XYZ file of C-alpha atoms in Angstrom:
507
model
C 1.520 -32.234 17.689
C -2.471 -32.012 18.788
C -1.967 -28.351 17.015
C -0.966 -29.659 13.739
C -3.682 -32.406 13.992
C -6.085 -29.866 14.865
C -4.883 -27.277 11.998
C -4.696 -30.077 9.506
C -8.330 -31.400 10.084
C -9.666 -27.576 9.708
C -8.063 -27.075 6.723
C -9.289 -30.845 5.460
C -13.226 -29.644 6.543
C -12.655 -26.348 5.066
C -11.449 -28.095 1.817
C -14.161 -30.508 1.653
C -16.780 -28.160 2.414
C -15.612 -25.375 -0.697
C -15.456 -29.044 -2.945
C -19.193 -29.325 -1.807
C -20.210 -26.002 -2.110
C -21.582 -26.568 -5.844
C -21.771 -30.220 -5.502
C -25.755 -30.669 -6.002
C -25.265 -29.891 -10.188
C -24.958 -26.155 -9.796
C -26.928 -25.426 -6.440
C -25.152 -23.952 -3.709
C -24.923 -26.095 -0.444
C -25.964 -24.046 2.810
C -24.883 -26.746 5.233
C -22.431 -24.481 7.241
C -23.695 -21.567 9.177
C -24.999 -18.397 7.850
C -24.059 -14.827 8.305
C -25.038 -11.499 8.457
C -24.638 -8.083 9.151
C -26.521 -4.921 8.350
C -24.387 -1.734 8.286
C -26.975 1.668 8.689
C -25.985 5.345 8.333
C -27.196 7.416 11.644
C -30.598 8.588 10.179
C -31.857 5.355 9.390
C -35.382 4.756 10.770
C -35.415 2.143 13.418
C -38.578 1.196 11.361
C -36.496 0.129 8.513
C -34.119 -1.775 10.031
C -36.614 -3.543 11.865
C -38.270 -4.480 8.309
C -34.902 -5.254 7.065
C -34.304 -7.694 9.921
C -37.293 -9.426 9.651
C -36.745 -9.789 5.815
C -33.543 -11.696 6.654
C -35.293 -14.152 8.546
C -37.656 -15.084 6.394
C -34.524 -15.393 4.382
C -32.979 -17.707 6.294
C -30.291 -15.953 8.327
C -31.771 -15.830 12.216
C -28.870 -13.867 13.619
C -28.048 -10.743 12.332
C -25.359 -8.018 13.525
C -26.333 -4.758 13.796
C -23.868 -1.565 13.550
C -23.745 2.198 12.877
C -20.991 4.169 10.746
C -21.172 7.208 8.584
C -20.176 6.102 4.711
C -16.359 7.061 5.757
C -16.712 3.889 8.044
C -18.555 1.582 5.900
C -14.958 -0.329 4.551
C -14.198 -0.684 8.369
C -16.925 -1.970 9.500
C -16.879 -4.640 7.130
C -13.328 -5.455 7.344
C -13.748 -6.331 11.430
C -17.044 -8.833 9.891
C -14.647 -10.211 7.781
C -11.802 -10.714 10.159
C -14.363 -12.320 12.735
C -15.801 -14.879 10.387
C -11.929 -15.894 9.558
C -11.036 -16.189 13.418
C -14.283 -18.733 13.017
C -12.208 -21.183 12.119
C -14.522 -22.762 9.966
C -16.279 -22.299 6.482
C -19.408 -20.134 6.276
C -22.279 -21.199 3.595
C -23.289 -18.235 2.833
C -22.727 -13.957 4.045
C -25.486 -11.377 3.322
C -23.997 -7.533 4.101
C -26.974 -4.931 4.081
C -26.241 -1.470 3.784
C -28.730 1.183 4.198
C -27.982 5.021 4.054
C -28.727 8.055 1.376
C -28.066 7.452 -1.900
C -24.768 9.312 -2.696
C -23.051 7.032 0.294
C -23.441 3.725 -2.047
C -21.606 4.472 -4.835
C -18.620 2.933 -4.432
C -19.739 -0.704 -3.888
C -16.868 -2.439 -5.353
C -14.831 -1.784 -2.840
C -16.915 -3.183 -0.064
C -17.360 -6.150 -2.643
C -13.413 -6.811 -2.721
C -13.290 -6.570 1.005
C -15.910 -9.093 1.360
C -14.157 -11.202 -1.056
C -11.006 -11.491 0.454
C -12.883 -13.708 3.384
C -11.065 -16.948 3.628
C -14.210 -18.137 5.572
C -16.223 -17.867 2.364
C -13.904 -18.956 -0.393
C -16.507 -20.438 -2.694
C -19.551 -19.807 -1.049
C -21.933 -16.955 -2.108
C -21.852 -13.510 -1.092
C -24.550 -11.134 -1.259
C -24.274 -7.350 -0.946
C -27.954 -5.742 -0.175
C -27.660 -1.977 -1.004
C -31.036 0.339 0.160
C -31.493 4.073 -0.353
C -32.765 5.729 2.965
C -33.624 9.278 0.683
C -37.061 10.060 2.066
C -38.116 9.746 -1.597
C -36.230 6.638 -2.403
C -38.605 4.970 -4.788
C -40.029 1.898 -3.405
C -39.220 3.424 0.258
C -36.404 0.617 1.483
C -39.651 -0.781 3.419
C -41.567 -1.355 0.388
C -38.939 -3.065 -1.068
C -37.765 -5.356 1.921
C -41.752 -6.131 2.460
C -42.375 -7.468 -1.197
C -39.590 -9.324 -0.754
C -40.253 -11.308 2.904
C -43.774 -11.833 1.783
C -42.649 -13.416 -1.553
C -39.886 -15.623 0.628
C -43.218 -16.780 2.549
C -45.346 -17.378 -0.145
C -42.857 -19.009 -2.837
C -40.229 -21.048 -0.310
C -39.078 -23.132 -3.426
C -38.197 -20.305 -5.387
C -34.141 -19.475 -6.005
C -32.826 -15.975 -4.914
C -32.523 -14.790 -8.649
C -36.393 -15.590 -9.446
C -37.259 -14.270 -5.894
C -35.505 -10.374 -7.078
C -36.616 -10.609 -10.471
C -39.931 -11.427 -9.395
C -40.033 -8.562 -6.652
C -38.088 -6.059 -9.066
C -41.384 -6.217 -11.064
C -43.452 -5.727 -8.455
C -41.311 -2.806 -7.270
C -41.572 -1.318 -10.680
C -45.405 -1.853 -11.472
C -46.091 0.058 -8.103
C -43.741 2.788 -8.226
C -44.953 5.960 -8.930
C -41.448 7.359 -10.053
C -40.371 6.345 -14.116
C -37.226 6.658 -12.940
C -36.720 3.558 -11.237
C -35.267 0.032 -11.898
C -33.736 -2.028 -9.144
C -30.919 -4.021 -10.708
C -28.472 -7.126 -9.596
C -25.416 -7.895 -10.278
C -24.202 -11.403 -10.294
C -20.744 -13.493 -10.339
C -22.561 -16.427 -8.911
C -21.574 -20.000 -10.410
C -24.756 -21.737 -9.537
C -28.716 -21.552 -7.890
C -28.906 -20.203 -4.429
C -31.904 -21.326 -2.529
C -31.508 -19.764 0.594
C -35.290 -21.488 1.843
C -34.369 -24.899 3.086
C -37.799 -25.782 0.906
C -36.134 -24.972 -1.905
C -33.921 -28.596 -2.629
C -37.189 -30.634 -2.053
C -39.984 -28.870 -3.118
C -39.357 -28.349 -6.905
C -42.667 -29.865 -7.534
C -44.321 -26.565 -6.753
C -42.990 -25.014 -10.423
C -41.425 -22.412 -10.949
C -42.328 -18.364 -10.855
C -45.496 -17.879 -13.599
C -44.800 -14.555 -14.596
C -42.660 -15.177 -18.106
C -41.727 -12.605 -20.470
C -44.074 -12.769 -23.754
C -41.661 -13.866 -26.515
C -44.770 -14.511 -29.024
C -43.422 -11.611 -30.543
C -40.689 -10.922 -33.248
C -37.334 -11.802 -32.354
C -34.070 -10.025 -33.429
C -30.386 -10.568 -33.281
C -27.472 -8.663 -34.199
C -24.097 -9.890 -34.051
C -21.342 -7.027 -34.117
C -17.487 -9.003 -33.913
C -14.306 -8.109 -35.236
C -12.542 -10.927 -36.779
C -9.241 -8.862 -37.198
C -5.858 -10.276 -35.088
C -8.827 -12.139 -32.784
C -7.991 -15.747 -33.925
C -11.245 -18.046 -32.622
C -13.510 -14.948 -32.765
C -14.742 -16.809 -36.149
C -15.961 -19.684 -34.280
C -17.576 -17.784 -31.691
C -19.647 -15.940 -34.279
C -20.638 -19.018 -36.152
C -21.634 -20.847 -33.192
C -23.899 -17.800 -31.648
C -25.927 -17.263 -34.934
C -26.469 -20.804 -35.010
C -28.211 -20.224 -31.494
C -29.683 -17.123 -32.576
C -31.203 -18.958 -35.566
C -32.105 -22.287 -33.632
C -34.166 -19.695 -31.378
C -36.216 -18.139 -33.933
C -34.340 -14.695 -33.892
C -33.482 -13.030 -37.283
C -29.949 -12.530 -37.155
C -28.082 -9.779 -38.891
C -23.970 -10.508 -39.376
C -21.691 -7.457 -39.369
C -17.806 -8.784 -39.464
C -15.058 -6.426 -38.991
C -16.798 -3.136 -37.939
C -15.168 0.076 -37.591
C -16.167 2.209 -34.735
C -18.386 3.761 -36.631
C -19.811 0.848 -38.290
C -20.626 -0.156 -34.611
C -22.554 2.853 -34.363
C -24.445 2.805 -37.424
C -25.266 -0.541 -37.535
C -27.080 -0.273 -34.167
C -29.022 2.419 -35.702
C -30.180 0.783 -38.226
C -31.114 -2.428 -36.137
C -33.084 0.070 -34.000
C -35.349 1.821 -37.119
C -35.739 -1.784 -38.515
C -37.473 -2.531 -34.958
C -39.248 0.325 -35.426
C -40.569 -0.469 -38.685
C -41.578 -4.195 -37.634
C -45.262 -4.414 -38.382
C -46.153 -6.260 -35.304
C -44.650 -6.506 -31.438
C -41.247 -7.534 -31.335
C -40.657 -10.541 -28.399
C -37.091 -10.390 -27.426
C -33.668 -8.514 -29.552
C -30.314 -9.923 -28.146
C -27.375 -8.070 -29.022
C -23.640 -9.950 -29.416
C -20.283 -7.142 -28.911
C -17.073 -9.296 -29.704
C -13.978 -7.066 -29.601
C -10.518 -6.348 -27.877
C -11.821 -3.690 -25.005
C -11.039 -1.613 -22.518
C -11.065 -0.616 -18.291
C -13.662 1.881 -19.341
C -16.013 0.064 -21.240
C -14.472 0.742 -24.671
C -14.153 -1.540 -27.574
C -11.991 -1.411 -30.359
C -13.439 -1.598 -33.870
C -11.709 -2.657 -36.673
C -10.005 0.468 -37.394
C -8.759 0.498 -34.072
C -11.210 3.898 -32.980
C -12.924 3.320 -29.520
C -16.440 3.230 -28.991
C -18.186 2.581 -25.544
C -19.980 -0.355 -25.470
C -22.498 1.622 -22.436
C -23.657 4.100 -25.082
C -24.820 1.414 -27.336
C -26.813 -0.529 -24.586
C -28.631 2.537 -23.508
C -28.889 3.681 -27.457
C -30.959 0.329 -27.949
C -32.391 -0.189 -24.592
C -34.246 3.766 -25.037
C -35.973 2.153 -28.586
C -39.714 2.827 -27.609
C -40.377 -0.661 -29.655
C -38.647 -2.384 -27.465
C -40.083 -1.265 -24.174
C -41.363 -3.737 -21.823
C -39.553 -6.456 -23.674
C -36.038 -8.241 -22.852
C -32.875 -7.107 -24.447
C -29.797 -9.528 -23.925
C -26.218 -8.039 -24.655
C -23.700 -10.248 -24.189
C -20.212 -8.649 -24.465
C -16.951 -10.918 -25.346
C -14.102 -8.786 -24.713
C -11.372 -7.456 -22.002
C -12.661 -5.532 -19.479
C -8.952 -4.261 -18.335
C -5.614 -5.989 -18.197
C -5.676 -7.870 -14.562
C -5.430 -11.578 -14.564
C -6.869 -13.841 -11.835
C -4.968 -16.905 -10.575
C -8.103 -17.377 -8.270
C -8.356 -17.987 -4.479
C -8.065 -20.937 -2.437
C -7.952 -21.753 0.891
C -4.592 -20.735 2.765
C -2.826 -24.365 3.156
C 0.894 -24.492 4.565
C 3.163 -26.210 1.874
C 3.698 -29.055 4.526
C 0.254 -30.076 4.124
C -0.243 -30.567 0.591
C 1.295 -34.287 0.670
C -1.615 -35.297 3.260
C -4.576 -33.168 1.879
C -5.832 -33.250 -1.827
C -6.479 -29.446 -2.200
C -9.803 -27.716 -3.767
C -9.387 -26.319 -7.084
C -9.184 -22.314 -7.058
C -11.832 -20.021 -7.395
C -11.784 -16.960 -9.422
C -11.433 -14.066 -7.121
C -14.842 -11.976 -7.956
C -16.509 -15.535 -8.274
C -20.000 -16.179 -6.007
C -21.096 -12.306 -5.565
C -24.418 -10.749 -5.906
C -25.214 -7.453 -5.869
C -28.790 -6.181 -5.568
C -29.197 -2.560 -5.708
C -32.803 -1.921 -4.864
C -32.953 1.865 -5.788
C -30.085 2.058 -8.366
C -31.045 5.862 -9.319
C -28.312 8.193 -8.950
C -26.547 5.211 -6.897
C -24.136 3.395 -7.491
C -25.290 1.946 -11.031
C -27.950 5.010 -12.279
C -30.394 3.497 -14.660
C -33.596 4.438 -15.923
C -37.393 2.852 -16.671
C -35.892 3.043 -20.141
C -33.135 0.527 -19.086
C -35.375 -2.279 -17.517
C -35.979 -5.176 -18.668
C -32.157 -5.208 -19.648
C -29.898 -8.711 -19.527
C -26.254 -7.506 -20.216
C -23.291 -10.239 -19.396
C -19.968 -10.199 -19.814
C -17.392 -12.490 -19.924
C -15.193 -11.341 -17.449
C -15.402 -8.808 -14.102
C -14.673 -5.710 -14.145
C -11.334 -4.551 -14.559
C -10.101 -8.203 -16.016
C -9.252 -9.762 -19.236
C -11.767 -11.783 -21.213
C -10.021 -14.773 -22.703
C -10.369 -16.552 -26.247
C -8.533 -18.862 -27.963
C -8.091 -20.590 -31.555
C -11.213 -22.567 -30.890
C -13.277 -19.672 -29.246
C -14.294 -18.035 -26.047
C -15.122 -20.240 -23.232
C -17.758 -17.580 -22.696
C -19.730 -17.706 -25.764
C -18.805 -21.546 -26.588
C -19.797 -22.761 -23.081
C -23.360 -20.478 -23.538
C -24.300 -21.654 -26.806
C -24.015 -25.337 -24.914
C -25.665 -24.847 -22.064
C -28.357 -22.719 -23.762
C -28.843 -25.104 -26.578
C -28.811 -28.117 -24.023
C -31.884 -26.273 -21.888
C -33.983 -23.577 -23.788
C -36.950 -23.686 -21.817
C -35.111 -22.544 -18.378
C -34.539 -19.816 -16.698
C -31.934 -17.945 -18.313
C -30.992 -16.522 -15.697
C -30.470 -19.500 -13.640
C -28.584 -20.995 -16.705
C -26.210 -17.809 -16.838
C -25.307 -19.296 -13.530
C -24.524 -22.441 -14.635
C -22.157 -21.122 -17.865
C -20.068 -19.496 -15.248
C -19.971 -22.385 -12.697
C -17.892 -24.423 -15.805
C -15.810 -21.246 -17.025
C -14.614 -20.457 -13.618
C -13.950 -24.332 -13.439
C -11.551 -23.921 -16.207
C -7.724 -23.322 -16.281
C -6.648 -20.706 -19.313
C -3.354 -19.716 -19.797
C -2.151 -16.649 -20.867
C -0.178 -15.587 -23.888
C 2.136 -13.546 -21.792
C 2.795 -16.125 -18.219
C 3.110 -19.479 -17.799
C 0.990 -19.988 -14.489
C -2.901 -20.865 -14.870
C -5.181 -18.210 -14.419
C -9.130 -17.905 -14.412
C -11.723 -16.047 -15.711
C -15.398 -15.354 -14.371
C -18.538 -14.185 -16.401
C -20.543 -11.248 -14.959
C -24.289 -11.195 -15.185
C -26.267 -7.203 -14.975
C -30.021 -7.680 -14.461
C -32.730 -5.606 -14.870
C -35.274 -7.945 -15.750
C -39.341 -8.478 -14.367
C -40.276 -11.377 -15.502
C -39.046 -15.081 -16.082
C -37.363 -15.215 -19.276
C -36.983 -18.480 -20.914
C -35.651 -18.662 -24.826
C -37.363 -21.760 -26.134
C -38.558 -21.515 -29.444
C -42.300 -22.847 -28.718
C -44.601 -20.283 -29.492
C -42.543 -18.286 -31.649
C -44.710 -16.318 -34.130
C -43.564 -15.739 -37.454
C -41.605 -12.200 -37.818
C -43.326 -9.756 -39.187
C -40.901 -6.188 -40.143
C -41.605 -4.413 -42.512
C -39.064 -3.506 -46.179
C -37.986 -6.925 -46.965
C -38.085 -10.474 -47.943
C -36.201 -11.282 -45.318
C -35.487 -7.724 -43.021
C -33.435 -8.690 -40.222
C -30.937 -10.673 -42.056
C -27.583 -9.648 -44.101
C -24.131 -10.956 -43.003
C -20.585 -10.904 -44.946
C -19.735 -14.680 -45.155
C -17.401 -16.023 -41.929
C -16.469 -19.586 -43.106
C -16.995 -22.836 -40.830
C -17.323 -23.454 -37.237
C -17.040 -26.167 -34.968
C -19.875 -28.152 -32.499
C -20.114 -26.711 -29.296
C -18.647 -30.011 -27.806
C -15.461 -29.531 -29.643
C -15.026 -25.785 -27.932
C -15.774 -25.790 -24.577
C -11.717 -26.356 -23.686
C -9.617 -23.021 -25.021
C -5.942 -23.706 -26.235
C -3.592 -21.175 -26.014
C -5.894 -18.340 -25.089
C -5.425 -14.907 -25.829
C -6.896 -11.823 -24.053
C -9.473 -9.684 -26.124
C -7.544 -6.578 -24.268
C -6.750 -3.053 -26.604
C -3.916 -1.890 -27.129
């Protein structure tokens, strides 16, 4: 009897604590203990571990294991920290994994990602994956890197975790002597992580001061396919309403082939060129049924990757230094999440009031701090890049007759706060569509879906329309705007709830 007691009131704290994980309005709670563990290749420095260590303290985690393992033993390694935190017996707040070793041995990631996801310990709670190059000519050196960063920590204690990297990724940048680098993160998380205990009291002290100049230009295109994607009409109207609330000049192609996709880009791209002053910001909307391998369908049913047309855009020499925002409505692959929640025995659900479920790729942060030939190459051309998408990788992207909880829920929150971080409010659109129950065409059990955020940005960027300048491009009385008419749509508060959803998955 004092065993089922004792398992019933761990299961009860573990419950309440994953209830309470979000509970401050979208900022994680780091009440339970901390964890962390760095895994290093053999020729790792002892230099850069000890930089790396000290990083994490100013981080907030004061104990921090310490092993060795060639790449071949990375997965292992990290299965016996997962296994350890579950024999805890008790919820963990918050699990930073470090790996440092030469470049080729990080490009498989996801897999360590999974593994760390499968923690029952951390259920809700964030993780964060910390991947340094140890190539001799790793550009910053993983030192460089780690210092900017535990010197910011010091300086800035109020600062989240997300304007902490994008602050240091410019930094990085600015001082590296290679073009070829951009750091870049990758984010599932559903709200703002301060790991400085300064950071839920001092908010007084502002926020970061280094903002993206949006005084310039501002251009949106909007590329959907309307065809057998009922709803896709009411995510279209209710994103150029944004666009156009923002200041961008929107152009409105409905329907495109695969082609069309193609050439419309490039003709976005020479009417950038041709703008007679700087352009601020271009954001980019992809709505289609897609693909495991990036692909989207156009209306002809021809494939196109939607990859080639962010680096096609992101290369434009007009836009360099500026932000470019993609955001990407459609399937990823054809896996559906029922989410995760804490292991309960049916016995116990009379007594205990369980937490809702959590996607299963929810609360994950990847920060790839010489991407490179790594695990997610990218280029100087490719900074400065904001790409989300509405589901992980390898899952379907859902959308019903009243819309996409992605877009629907972003055009709220973004409309609701357009002088924040967007960043921080990409965090917040996830935190209420992982919150949210869909269910599928093709099953009758609930399943979830959870946005994915890809960051290469330097600077703050914040979309409110003060200070907008008046566009100036060139060939037109009004340049950046053409659209085929696309009927009605609905107020973001009627579309936040999807009804009979249906995956934007190809064929």
């Amino acid at each position: 009897m004092a065993f089922l007691v004792a398992g019933t009131l761990r299961v009860a704290a573990h419950m309440a604590d994953a209830q309470d994980s979000l509970a401050r309005k979208g900022t994680y709670s780091l009440r339970a203990p901390r964890a962390a563990l760095t895994i290093c290749s053999p020729e790792v420095p002892d230099s850069t571990v000890a930089i790396l260590e000290a990083t994490l303290q100013a981080l907030g985690f004061h104990s921090c294991q310490r092993r060795e393992a060639s790449a071949q033993g990375f997965l292992g390694e990290l299965a016996r920290f997962r296994e350890q935190l579950d024999a805890q017996g008790g919820p963990v707040s918050c699990a930073l994994v470090a790996l440092v070793a030469p470049r080729e041995q990080l490009r498989r990631p996801q897999l360590l990602v999974r593994e760390l996801s499968r923690c029952e310990a951390l259920q809700g709670h964030p993780k964060i994956l910390l991947l340094l190059s140890s190539a001799p000519r790793a550009a910053p050196e993983p030192g460089a890197f780690l210092t900017g960063l535990r010197e910011l920590c010091g300086r800035c204690p109020h600062w989240s975790l997300l304007q902490l990297l994008t602050e240091v990724f410019g930094l990085a940048s600015r001082e590296s002597c290679r073009a070829s680098y951009c750091p870049v993160l990758r984010s599932s998380l559903r709200g703002t992580l301060f790991l400085q205990e300064a950071g839920l009291w001092d908010q007084e002290e502002g926020s970061p001061g280094a903002q993206y100049d949006l005084s310039g230009a501002r251009a949106a295109l909007i590329l959907a396919v309307l065809r057998e994607r009922p709803g896709a009409q009411r995510d279209v109207e209710a994103l150029r309403g944004l666009c156009e609330s923002l200041g961008f000049q929107t152009v409105l192609r409905t329907d495109p082939t695969a082609q069309d996709f193609q050439e419309e880009l490039a003709q976005f791209r020479e009417r950038l060129h041709t703008c007679r002053g700087p352009v601020g910001c271009v954001l980019v909307a992809l709505m289609a049924h897609g693909g495991p391998r990036g692909q989207l369908l156009g209306a002809d049913g021809e494939e196109v990757q939607s990859e080639a047309l962010v680096r096609r855009l992101s290369r434009c020499r007009a836009l360099r230094g500026c932000p470019k925002i993609f955001l990407l409505q459609a399937c990823r692959g054809g896996h559906r999440d029922a989410g995760m929640g804490p292991a309960v025995s049916p016995r116990f659900w009379r007594w205990l009031r369980p937490s809702p479920p959590t996607p299963s790729h929810a609360d994950v942060l990847q920060i790839c701090a010489d991407a490179p030939g790594g695990p997610t190459p990218e280029s100087l051309d490719l900074a400065d890049v904001l790409r989300v998408y509405a589901a992980t990788e390898g899952y379907v992207a859902y959308r019903g007759e009243r819309g996409s909880d992605f877009i629907q829920t972003l055009v709220e929150v973004v409309r609701a706060y357009p002088g924040e971080d967007l960043l921080e409010l990409l965090a917040e659109v996830s935190r209420q569509v992982c919150a949210l129950d869909v269910l599928g065409p093709d099953c009758s059990e609930p399943r979830k879906a959870c946005p994915e955020v890809r960051s290469s940005l330097r600077r703050r960027l914040c979309l409110s329309r003060a200070g907008v300048a008046a566009p100036g491009c060139a060939n037109s009385g009004s340049p950046l705007t053409h659209s085929r008419p696309v009927g009605r749509g609905a107020s973001p508060s009627d579309l936040v709830q999807v009804s009979n959803p249906q995956p934007d998955a190809g064929s």
